[in-house]
Coordinates of C-alpha atoms in Angstrom, one line a residue:
Chain A
X1 CA 167.6 119.3 143.2
X2 CA 171.0 119.7 142.1
X3 CA 173.9 118.5 144.2
X4 CA 177.5 118.2 144.4
X5 CA 178.2 114.1 145.5
X6 CA 180.5 111.4 144.9
X7 CA 179.8 108.9 142.3
X8 CA 181.6 105.4 141.8
X9 CA 183.4 104.6 138.4
X10 CA 182.0 101.4 137.6
X11 CA 184.0 101.0 134.3
X12 CA 186.2 103.0 131.9
X13 CA 187.5 102.4 128.6
X14 CA 189.5 104.2 125.5
X15 CA 187.1 104.2 122.7
X16 CA 189.1 106.4 120.4
X17 CA 192.2 107.9 120.1
X18 CA 192.0 110.3 123.6
X19 CA 188.2 109.6 123.9
X20 CA 187.3 107.8 127.1
X21 CA 184.2 106.2 128.0
X22 CA 183.1 106.2 131.8
X23 CA 180.4 104.4 133.0
X24 CA 180.0 106.0 137.0
X25 CA 177.2 104.9 139.5
X26 CA 175.1 107.7 141.1
X27 CA 171.9 109.1 142.8
X28 CA 171.8 111.7 140.3
X29 CA 171.4 109.6 137.4
X30 CA 167.5 109.3 138.2
X31 CA 167.0 112.9 137.3
X32 CA 169.3 113.1 134.0
X33 CA 167.9 113.7 130.6
X34 CA 169.0 113.6 127.2
X35 CA 171.4 116.9 126.6
X36 CA 172.0 117.7 130.1
X37 CA 175.7 117.7 131.5
X38 CA 177.4 116.9 135.0
X39 CA 180.3 119.0 136.1
X40 CA 183.3 116.5 137.4
X41 CA 186.0 117.7 139.9
X42 CA 189.7 116.8 139.8
X43 CA 191.2 115.4 142.2
X44 CA 194.3 117.5 141.9
X45 CA 193.6 120.6 143.8
X46 CA 195.6 122.5 141.4
X47 CA 192.6 122.9 139.0
X48 CA 189.7 123.6 141.2
X49 CA 187.1 123.7 138.4
X50 CA 184.3 121.2 137.4
X51 CA 184.6 119.8 134.0
X52 CA 181.6 120.4 132.3
X53 CA 180.9 116.8 130.4
X54 CA 177.3 115.6 128.3
X55 CA 175.5 113.0 129.4
X56 CA 175.8 110.7 126.9
X57 CA 173.6 107.4 128.4
X58 CA 171.2 107.0 131.1
X59 CA 171.2 103.8 133.1
X60 CA 167.8 103.7 135.3
X61 CA 168.5 100.2 136.2
X62 CA 172.4 100.5 137.3
X63 CA 171.7 104.5 138.8
X64 CA 174.3 105.0 136.1
X65 CA 175.3 107.7 133.6
X66 CA 177.9 107.3 130.7
X67 CA 180.0 110.1 130.1
X68 CA 182.4 109.9 126.9
X69 CA 184.5 112.6 126.7
X70 CA 188.2 113.3 125.0
X71 CA 191.2 114.6 127.0
X72 CA 191.4 118.0 126.3
X73 CA 193.8 119.2 129.5
X74 CA 195.0 118.0 132.7
X75 CA 191.5 118.0 134.2
X76 CA 190.2 114.9 131.6
X77 CA 193.7 113.9 131.7
X78 CA 193.6 112.8 135.2
X79 CA 190.1 111.7 134.7
X80 CA 191.2 109.5 132.1
X81 CA 193.0 107.5 134.4
X82 CA 190.1 106.6 137.0
X83 CA 189.1 102.9 137.3
X84 CA 186.3 100.7 138.7
X85 CA 185.8 101.0 142.2
X86 CA 187.2 105.0 142.5
X87 CA 185.7 107.6 143.1
X88 CA 184.8 111.0 142.0
X89 CA 183.1 114.1 142.8
X90 CA 180.4 115.6 140.5
X91 CA 178.0 118.4 140.4
X92 CA 174.8 118.1 138.8
X93 CA 172.7 117.6 137.2
X94 CA 173.1 120.6 135.1
X95 CA 171.5 122.3 132.2
X96 CA 167.9 121.9 130.2
X97 CA 168.2 118.7 127.9
X98 CA 167.0 118.7 124.5
X99 CA 163.1 119.2 124.1
X100 CA 162.0 115.9 123.5
X101 CA 158.7 117.0 122.9
X102 CA 159.6 119.1 119.7
X103 CA 161.0 116.0 118.0
X104 CA 157.9 113.9 118.9
X105 CA 156.4 111.4 115.9
X106 CA 158.1 113.9 113.6
X107 CA 161.2 113.4 110.8
X108 CA 163.9 114.5 112.7
X109 CA 167.8 114.8 112.3
X110 CA 169.8 113.4 115.3
X111 CA 173.5 115.5 114.6
X112 CA 176.9 115.3 116.5
X113 CA 180.4 116.1 115.6
X114 CA 183.2 115.0 117.0
X115 CA 182.8 114.7 121.3
X116 CA 179.5 116.2 120.5
X117 CA 178.6 113.0 119.5
X118 CA 178.1 111.6 122.6
X119 CA 174.6 113.6 123.4
X120 CA 173.1 112.2 120.8
X121 CA 173.3 108.7 121.9
X122 CA 170.6 109.6 125.2
X123 CA 168.9 111.4 122.7
X124 CA 168.2 109.0 120.1
X125 CA 167.4 106.3 122.9
X126 CA 164.5 108.7 124.4
X127 CA 163.2 110.2 121.4
X128 CA 160.1 108.5 119.1
X129 CA 160.1 109.8 116.3
X130 CA 161.6 108.7 112.7
X131 CA 165.1 109.5 113.3
X132 CA 168.2 110.0 110.7
X133 CA 171.2 110.0 113.1
X134 CA 174.2 111.7 111.2
X135 CA 177.4 111.5 112.5
X136 CA 180.5 113.2 111.8
X137 CA 184.2 112.6 113.0
X138 CA 187.8 113.4 111.8
X139 CA 188.9 109.9 110.6
X140 CA 188.0 106.7 110.6
X141 CA 188.5 106.2 114.2
X142 CA 185.0 106.3 115.1
X143 CA 182.9 106.0 118.4
X144 CA 179.2 105.5 119.7
X145 CA 178.4 104.3 116.0
X146 CA 177.4 100.9 116.9
X147 CA 175.4 102.5 120.1
X148 CA 173.8 104.8 118.0
X149 CA 172.7 101.8 115.3
X150 CA 170.6 100.6 118.0
X151 CA 168.0 103.5 117.3
X152 CA 168.1 104.5 114.1
X153 CA 169.6 104.8 110.5
X154 CA 173.0 106.2 111.2
X155 CA 175.0 108.4 108.5
X156 CA 178.5 109.0 108.6
X157 CA 180.6 111.2 107.7
X158 CA 184.4 112.0 107.8
X159 CA 186.5 114.8 107.2
X160 CA 189.3 112.0 105.5
X161 CA 186.5 110.4 103.7
X162 CA 187.6 107.1 105.3
X163 CA 184.2 106.3 106.3
X164 CA 181.1 107.3 104.7
X165 CA 180.5 110.9 102.9
X166 CA 183.5 112.9 102.7
X167 CA 183.3 115.9 104.7
X168 CA 180.4 116.6 107.3
X169 CA 177.3 116.1 108.2
X170 CA 175.7 118.9 105.8
X171 CA 177.5 116.6 103.6
X172 CA 176.1 113.4 104.5
X173 CA 172.2 115.0 104.0
X174 CA 172.7 116.4 100.7
X175 CA 175.2 112.8 100.1
X176 CA 172.1 110.8 101.0
X177 CA 169.1 112.8 99.6
X178 CA 167.7 113.0 103.3
X179 CA 165.0 115.8 105.0
X180 CA 163.6 116.5 108.3
X181 CA 161.1 118.4 110.2
X182 CA 163.2 119.7 113.3
X183 CA 166.9 118.7 114.1
X184 CA 168.6 118.3 117.3
X185 CA 172.5 118.7 117.2
X186 CA 175.6 119.4 119.1
X187 CA 179.3 119.5 117.8
X188 CA 181.9 122.0 117.3
X189 CA 180.7 126.1 116.1
X190 CA 181.3 125.4 112.5
X191 CA 178.8 122.5 112.3
X192 CA 176.1 124.5 114.2
X193 CA 176.6 127.4 112.5
X194 CA 175.7 125.5 109.0
X195 CA 172.7 123.8 110.8
X196 CA 171.5 127.0 112.0
X197 CA 171.6 128.4 108.7
X198 CA 169.9 125.0 106.8
X199 CA 167.4 125.1 109.4
X200 CA 166.7 128.9 108.4
X201 CA 166.4 128.4 104.9
X202 CA 164.2 124.8 105.0
X203 CA 162.3 126.9 107.8
X204 CA 162.9 124.1 110.2
X205 CA 163.5 124.2 113.9
X206 CA 167.3 123.3 114.9
X207 CA 168.1 123.1 118.9
X208 CA 171.8 123.0 118.9
X209 CA 173.8 122.2 121.6
X210 CA 176.6 125.3 123.1
X211 CA 179.1 124.9 125.0
X212 CA 181.9 127.5 126.6
X213 CA 184.6 127.9 129.0
X214 CA 182.7 127.8 132.7
X215 CA 182.8 128.3 136.5
X216 CA 180.3 127.4 138.5
X217 CA 178.2 125.5 136.0
X218 CA 174.9 127.2 138.0
X219 CA 174.1 130.2 136.6
X220 CA 175.7 132.5 138.9
X221 CA 179.0 133.6 137.5
X222 CA 178.0 134.3 134.3
X223 CA 180.8 133.2 132.5
X224 CA 179.0 131.3 130.1
X225 CA 176.9 133.5 127.9
X226 CA 175.8 133.3 124.4
X227 CA 174.4 136.3 122.7
X228 CA 170.5 136.2 122.1
X229 CA 168.1 137.7 119.9
X230 CA 166.0 138.7 122.2
X231 CA 166.4 140.1 125.8
X232 CA 167.6 137.3 128.4
X233 CA 165.1 137.0 131.7
X234 CA 168.0 137.3 133.8
X235 CA 170.5 140.4 133.0
X236 CA 168.0 141.8 130.5
X237 CA 171.0 141.8 128.4
X238 CA 170.8 139.5 125.3
X239 CA 173.2 137.5 127.1
X240 CA 172.2 134.1 127.9
X241 CA 173.7 131.6 130.4
X242 CA 174.7 128.4 128.7
X243 CA 174.8 126.8 131.7
X244 CA 171.2 127.0 133.1
X245 CA 169.5 128.7 130.0
X246 CA 170.8 126.2 127.8
X247 CA 173.1 124.3 127.0
X248 CA 170.6 123.8 124.1
X249 CA 168.9 126.6 122.5
X250 CA 166.5 127.3 119.8
X251 CA 169.2 127.9 116.9
X252 CA 167.0 130.7 116.1
X253 CA 167.3 132.5 119.4
X254 CA 171.1 132.7 119.3
X255 CA 173.7 134.7 117.4
X256 CA 176.5 131.7 116.9
Chain B
X1 CA 179.4 130.4 172.1
X2 CA 178.8 133.5 170.3
X3 CA 179.6 133.9 166.8
X4 CA 178.0 137.0 166.2
X5 CA 180.2 140.0 164.8
X6 CA 179.0 143.7 164.1
X7 CA 180.2 145.9 161.2
X8 CA 178.5 149.6 161.1
X9 CA 176.1 148.9 163.7
X10 CA 175.0 145.7 162.1
X11 CA 174.6 142.7 163.3
X12 CA 175.8 139.5 162.0
X13 CA 174.9 136.3 163.5
X14 CA 178.1 135.1 162.1
X15 CA 181.1 136.2 159.8
X16 CA 180.5 134.2 156.8
X17 CA 179.6 136.1 153.7
X18 CA 179.4 135.8 149.9
X19 CA 182.2 137.6 147.9
X20 CA 180.3 139.6 145.0
X21 CA 179.9 138.0 141.5
X22 CA 180.6 134.9 142.9
X23 CA 176.5 134.0 144.4
X24 CA 174.6 136.0 142.1
X25 CA 171.7 137.1 144.3
X26 CA 171.8 134.0 146.6
X27 CA 169.0 132.1 144.0
X28 CA 171.2 129.8 142.3
X29 CA 173.0 128.7 145.6
X30 CA 169.8 128.3 147.1
X31 CA 169.4 125.1 145.9
X32 CA 172.1 123.9 147.5
X33 CA 172.4 126.1 150.7
X34 CA 170.4 127.0 153.5
X35 CA 171.0 131.1 153.2
X36 CA 169.5 131.3 156.7
X37 CA 172.7 130.2 158.0
X38 CA 174.7 133.0 156.5
X39 CA 175.9 135.8 157.6
X40 CA 175.3 137.9 154.9
X41 CA 174.4 137.6 151.2
X42 CA 176.5 140.4 148.5
X43 CA 175.0 140.4 145.6
X44 CA 176.4 140.5 142.4
X45 CA 177.6 144.0 141.4
X46 CA 174.5 146.1 139.9
X47 CA 174.6 149.4 138.2
X48 CA 172.1 151.6 137.5
X49 CA 171.3 150.2 134.1
X50 CA 172.0 147.2 132.8
X51 CA 175.5 145.8 131.7
X52 CA 175.9 143.2 128.7
X53 CA 179.5 142.7 130.2
X54 CA 182.3 141.5 128.0
X55 CA 182.7 139.0 125.0
X56 CA 183.5 135.1 125.9
X57 CA 185.9 133.1 126.9
X58 CA 185.4 135.0 130.1
X59 CA 186.6 132.3 132.5
X60 CA 189.9 130.4 132.3
X61 CA 191.2 128.1 135.1
X62 CA 194.9 128.7 136.2
X63 CA 196.8 127.0 138.7
X64 CA 195.0 126.7 142.2
X65 CA 192.8 129.1 140.9
X66 CA 190.8 130.8 138.2
X67 CA 190.7 134.1 136.0
X68 CA 187.6 136.0 135.3
X69 CA 186.8 138.9 132.7
X70 CA 182.8 138.8 133.3
X71 CA 182.5 142.3 132.9
X72 CA 179.7 143.5 135.5
X73 CA 177.1 141.6 133.4
X74 CA 174.0 142.8 135.4
X75 CA 170.2 143.7 134.9
X76 CA 170.5 146.8 136.3
X77 CA 169.0 148.3 139.6
X78 CA 165.0 147.9 138.8
X79 CA 164.8 144.4 137.9
X80 CA 167.3 143.9 140.9
X81 CA 165.0 145.9 143.4
X82 CA 162.0 144.2 141.7
X83 CA 163.2 140.6 141.4
X84 CA 166.5 140.0 143.6
X85 CA 165.8 141.7 146.8
X86 CA 162.3 140.5 147.4
X87 CA 163.9 137.1 147.1
X88 CA 166.8 137.7 149.2
X89 CA 164.1 139.2 151.9
X90 CA 162.6 135.9 152.6
X91 CA 165.5 134.6 154.3
X92 CA 166.6 135.5 157.9
X93 CA 170.1 137.0 156.6
X94 CA 171.9 140.4 156.2
X95 CA 171.4 142.0 152.6
X96 CA 174.5 143.5 151.5
X97 CA 174.4 145.2 147.7
X98 CA 177.3 145.7 145.8
X99 CA 177.4 148.9 143.6
X100 CA 178.6 149.4 140.5
X101 CA 179.4 152.4 138.1
X102 CA 181.3 154.0 135.3
X103 CA 180.9 157.7 136.5
X104 CA 180.4 159.0 140.2
X105 CA 176.9 159.7 139.1
X106 CA 176.1 156.5 137.9
X107 CA 177.2 155.1 141.4
X108 CA 174.8 158.2 143.2
X109 CA 171.8 157.1 141.3
X110 CA 172.0 153.4 142.8
X111 CA 172.8 154.1 146.0
X112 CA 170.0 156.7 146.2
X113 CA 167.4 153.9 144.4
X114 CA 168.6 151.8 147.3
X115 CA 168.0 154.3 150.2
X116 CA 164.4 153.7 151.1
X117 CA 164.8 149.8 150.9
X118 CA 165.0 148.8 154.5
X119 CA 165.8 145.4 153.5
X120 CA 169.1 146.3 152.8
X121 CA 171.5 146.5 155.5
X122 CA 174.7 147.9 153.9
X123 CA 176.5 148.8 150.5
X124 CA 179.2 147.6 148.9
X125 CA 181.0 150.2 146.6
X126 CA 182.8 148.2 144.0
X127 CA 186.0 150.8 142.9
X128 CA 188.1 148.1 142.0
X129 CA 186.9 145.7 139.3
X130 CA 189.7 144.9 136.9
X131 CA 187.1 144.1 134.0
X132 CA 185.8 147.2 132.9
X133 CA 187.5 150.2 131.4
X134 CA 185.6 152.9 132.5
X135 CA 185.0 153.8 136.5
X136 CA 184.9 150.8 139.2
X137 CA 188.7 150.5 138.9
X138 CA 189.7 154.3 138.1
X139 CA 187.8 155.2 141.3
X140 CA 190.2 152.5 143.5
X141 CA 193.6 153.0 142.5
X142 CA 194.6 156.4 143.1
X143 CA 194.0 157.6 146.9
X144 CA 192.8 161.3 145.9
X145 CA 189.9 159.7 143.7
X146 CA 189.0 157.2 146.1
X147 CA 188.9 159.4 148.8
X148 CA 186.5 161.7 146.5
X149 CA 184.0 158.8 145.4
X150 CA 183.8 157.9 149.0
X151 CA 183.1 161.2 150.3
X152 CA 180.7 162.2 148.3
X153 CA 178.7 158.6 148.4
X154 CA 178.9 159.4 152.3
X155 CA 176.5 162.4 151.0
X156 CA 173.9 160.0 149.3
X157 CA 173.9 156.9 151.3
X158 CA 171.1 156.1 153.5
X159 CA 173.0 152.6 154.7
X160 CA 176.8 152.4 155.8
X161 CA 179.0 152.0 153.2
X162 CA 181.7 149.5 152.7
X163 CA 184.7 150.3 150.2
X164 CA 186.1 147.2 148.3
X165 CA 189.5 147.7 147.9
X166 CA 192.0 146.4 144.5
X167 CA 195.2 144.7 145.5
X168 CA 196.6 146.4 142.0
X169 CA 197.8 148.8 144.0
X170 CA 201.6 149.8 145.2
X171 CA 200.2 150.6 149.2
X172 CA 196.9 148.8 150.4
X173 CA 197.2 150.6 153.7
X174 CA 197.1 154.4 151.5
X175 CA 194.2 153.5 149.7
X176 CA 192.3 152.3 153.2
X177 CA 193.4 155.4 154.8
X178 CA 191.8 157.5 152.2
X179 CA 188.8 155.4 151.7
X180 CA 188.8 155.6 156.2
X181 CA 189.4 159.6 156.2
X182 CA 186.7 159.7 153.7
X183 CA 184.2 158.8 155.6
X184 CA 184.2 154.5 154.4
X185 CA 182.5 152.7 157.2
X186 CA 183.9 149.5 156.3
X187 CA 186.3 147.9 153.9
X188 CA 186.4 144.8 152.0
X189 CA 189.2 143.2 150.7
X190 CA 190.9 141.9 148.7
X191 CA 189.1 142.2 144.9
X192 CA 191.1 140.0 142.3
X193 CA 194.4 140.0 141.0
X194 CA 195.0 141.2 137.6
X195 CA 196.2 138.2 135.8
X196 CA 196.9 136.8 132.3
X197 CA 196.7 133.2 130.4
X198 CA 198.0 132.4 127.3
X199 CA 197.0 129.3 125.2
X200 CA 200.4 128.4 124.0
X201 CA 198.8 125.6 121.3
X202 CA 196.8 128.4 119.8
X203 CA 198.6 131.7 120.7
X204 CA 195.8 133.1 121.8
X205 CA 194.8 134.8 125.3
X206 CA 192.7 132.5 127.2
X207 CA 190.6 135.4 128.1
X208 CA 189.1 137.4 125.0
X209 CA 189.2 140.8 127.7
X210 CA 193.0 139.6 127.5
X211 CA 193.5 140.3 131.1
X212 CA 191.3 138.7 134.1
X213 CA 190.4 139.0 137.9
X214 CA 192.6 135.8 139.8
X215 CA 191.0 134.3 142.6
X216 CA 190.3 131.0 144.5
X217 CA 192.8 129.7 147.1
X218 CA 196.3 130.6 145.4
X219 CA 196.0 133.9 145.9
X220 CA 194.7 133.5 150.0
X221 CA 198.3 134.3 150.9
X222 CA 198.2 137.7 149.2
X223 CA 195.0 138.6 151.1
X224 CA 195.7 137.6 154.4
X225 CA 198.9 140.1 154.2
X226 CA 196.9 142.8 152.7
X227 CA 193.9 142.6 155.3
X228 CA 196.8 142.1 157.9
X229 CA 198.5 145.7 156.9
X230 CA 195.2 147.0 156.4
X231 CA 194.1 146.6 160.1
X232 CA 196.9 147.6 161.3
X233 CA 196.4 151.0 159.2
X234 CA 192.6 151.7 160.0
X235 CA 189.9 151.7 162.7
X236 CA 187.4 150.8 160.4
X237 CA 186.3 147.1 160.3
X238 CA 187.5 144.8 157.5
X239 CA 185.6 142.2 155.7
X240 CA 188.3 139.6 154.5
X241 CA 188.3 137.7 151.0
X242 CA 190.6 136.3 149.0
X243 CA 190.6 132.4 147.9
X244 CA 188.9 131.3 151.6
X245 CA 187.8 127.4 150.9
X246 CA 187.6 126.1 154.5
X247 CA 187.0 127.0 158.2
X248 CA 190.8 127.3 158.3
X249 CA 191.3 129.9 155.8
X250 CA 188.3 131.9 157.5
X251 CA 189.8 131.8 160.6
X252 CA 193.5 133.1 159.8
X253 CA 191.9 136.3 158.1
X254 CA 189.8 136.9 161.2
X255 CA 192.9 136.2 163.0
X256 CA 194.8 138.9 160.7
X257 CA 192.3 141.4 161.5
X258 CA 189.2 140.7 159.5
X259 CA 186.2 141.3 161.5
X260 CA 183.8 138.9 158.5
X261 CA 185.2 137.2 155.9
X262 CA 183.7 136.1 152.2
X263 CA 183.8 133.1 150.7
X264 CA 184.2 133.9 146.6
X265 CA 185.9 131.4 144.1
X266 CA 185.0 128.4 146.2
X267 CA 181.3 128.9 145.6
X268 CA 182.0 127.4 142.3
X269 CA 184.1 124.7 143.5
X270 CA 182.5 123.5 145.9
X271 CA 178.9 125.1 146.4
X272 CA 178.7 124.0 150.1
X273 CA 181.6 125.9 151.3
X274 CA 179.9 128.8 152.6
X275 CA 178.1 126.8 155.4
X276 CA 181.0 124.2 155.6
X277 CA 183.0 127.4 157.1
X278 CA 180.4 128.9 159.3
X279 CA 180.3 125.3 160.9
X280 CA 184.0 124.8 161.2
X281 CA 184.2 128.0 162.9
X282 CA 181.8 127.0 165.6
X283 CA 183.8 123.5 165.4
X284 CA 187.6 125.7 165.8
X285 CA 185.9 128.1 168.6
X286 CA 184.8 124.6 170.9
X287 CA 188.0 122.9 170.2
X288 CA 190.3 126.3 171.5
X289 CA 187.3 127.1 173.9
X290 CA 186.9 130.9 172.1
X291 CA 183.4 132.1 173.8
X292 CA 183.3 135.1 171.6
X293 CA 184.3 135.0 168.1
X294 CA 185.4 139.2 168.2
X295 CA 188.2 138.1 170.9
X296 CA 189.7 136.2 167.5
X297 CA 189.6 139.6 165.4
X298 CA 192.9 140.6 165.1
X299 CA 194.5 138.2 167.8
X300 CA 197.5 136.8 165.8
X301 CA 200.8 137.2 167.9
X302 CA 203.6 139.1 166.5

């Protein structure tokens, strides 16, 4: 059951330039799966819409969600000022997560790029598979790398070549001579397009998490659509709703 | 205490409805609110055939509100009648179907298909969407065009029709009078206000459509003013909307002359807004010892 509810900030710290790591306590944590997201509300009334932020990690014992986000504007700027004990309104749990059953027991790539890295953490924690975790960053300001290393072998790529493979996660696949039966990924659109192409060429499945500007987050406003190969079940027009039909899609099914 | 209001002979248990396009057909928000508590559900605009809508980005936040240029993506009347109406029929609320089209024939097609659907209490005619190039707004910005489509639809519609007016006109009362003269049973206003946002860092429009319709709390004073002016100009009932976030906002519209009100963009902000407005109106009536809600309609004093 989705709800708008008040969460309490447990902790928050900046883990890279403009990247914040916030744990919040909420009953909604019980229902969270890797790849899902929450809408987080700024308190400032001039910024009315919930900010969609992916779930980085779930602690069922603590009823807590970990949100790792980048300051992208006024709303996320406000969130970065929250400290332990502060209240924050959230809407959740939103979207469908990664289809874990499609990766179970297989050889998988878990790929994250930039601010697409966070949802890969809970995914790598829950997925029982032979995991190669490939993460791409701009430069040496890495984040979540140590967290990810608890759950599989981590391969890093940086655009400036300061750490790991110089280039992106696709370059890291080649540089390390890796292969997989299935891919799970979240990251910027050029990365997702490259993964879609790679998966097509290697005839493997890729499940990619998309983002788009959203208003409602629950499938009502039709703001965040993506073109689909098949007719969508809601509007019957080849436009799936990223918030409710996704955000994770079979790469073959979406026209990106 | 009596919160009932009547629009074109249709009695609503309370004056609170949903703004078309902000509530789907109720399915998505039924997880949050009990639809039985609403006066009516106004569905997202439906055309004679499926419409794909505009490219993304389709939404952008602005100060105290948002812009949208969805472009009326909808599944078309056939799917709507098979899926959405049966869903809404399960609830004890009135069903108001918002109808859109690119030509008069498109509108007639939809209106005729709905004519045998007894569960549909009222039709709201969208002649004011700023985000589709053909039709829609073209009928809503010129008084003679509005008169013509209204009188044409009156010939074909079995249910009473509500004409939804655009605020993007020089004089909304001229449009209101034209619709009334053509036989409209009620008016709803305001639709969104055309706006624009530019991302200065990327030097690009925030919306793929360049322009979009502005909604949210920031537009409320414009909407209240237009409802008041329209109420002075016509005798048919008005459904007031534009930035309603609280019961206080809703009462402002009613005092300005609205018989009913719609919660629009605020559904996206707080999915419980509709039911909170219903409860808040009751609290206001208790506080001020108002026996009948209808006593508040247009009761603002000069």
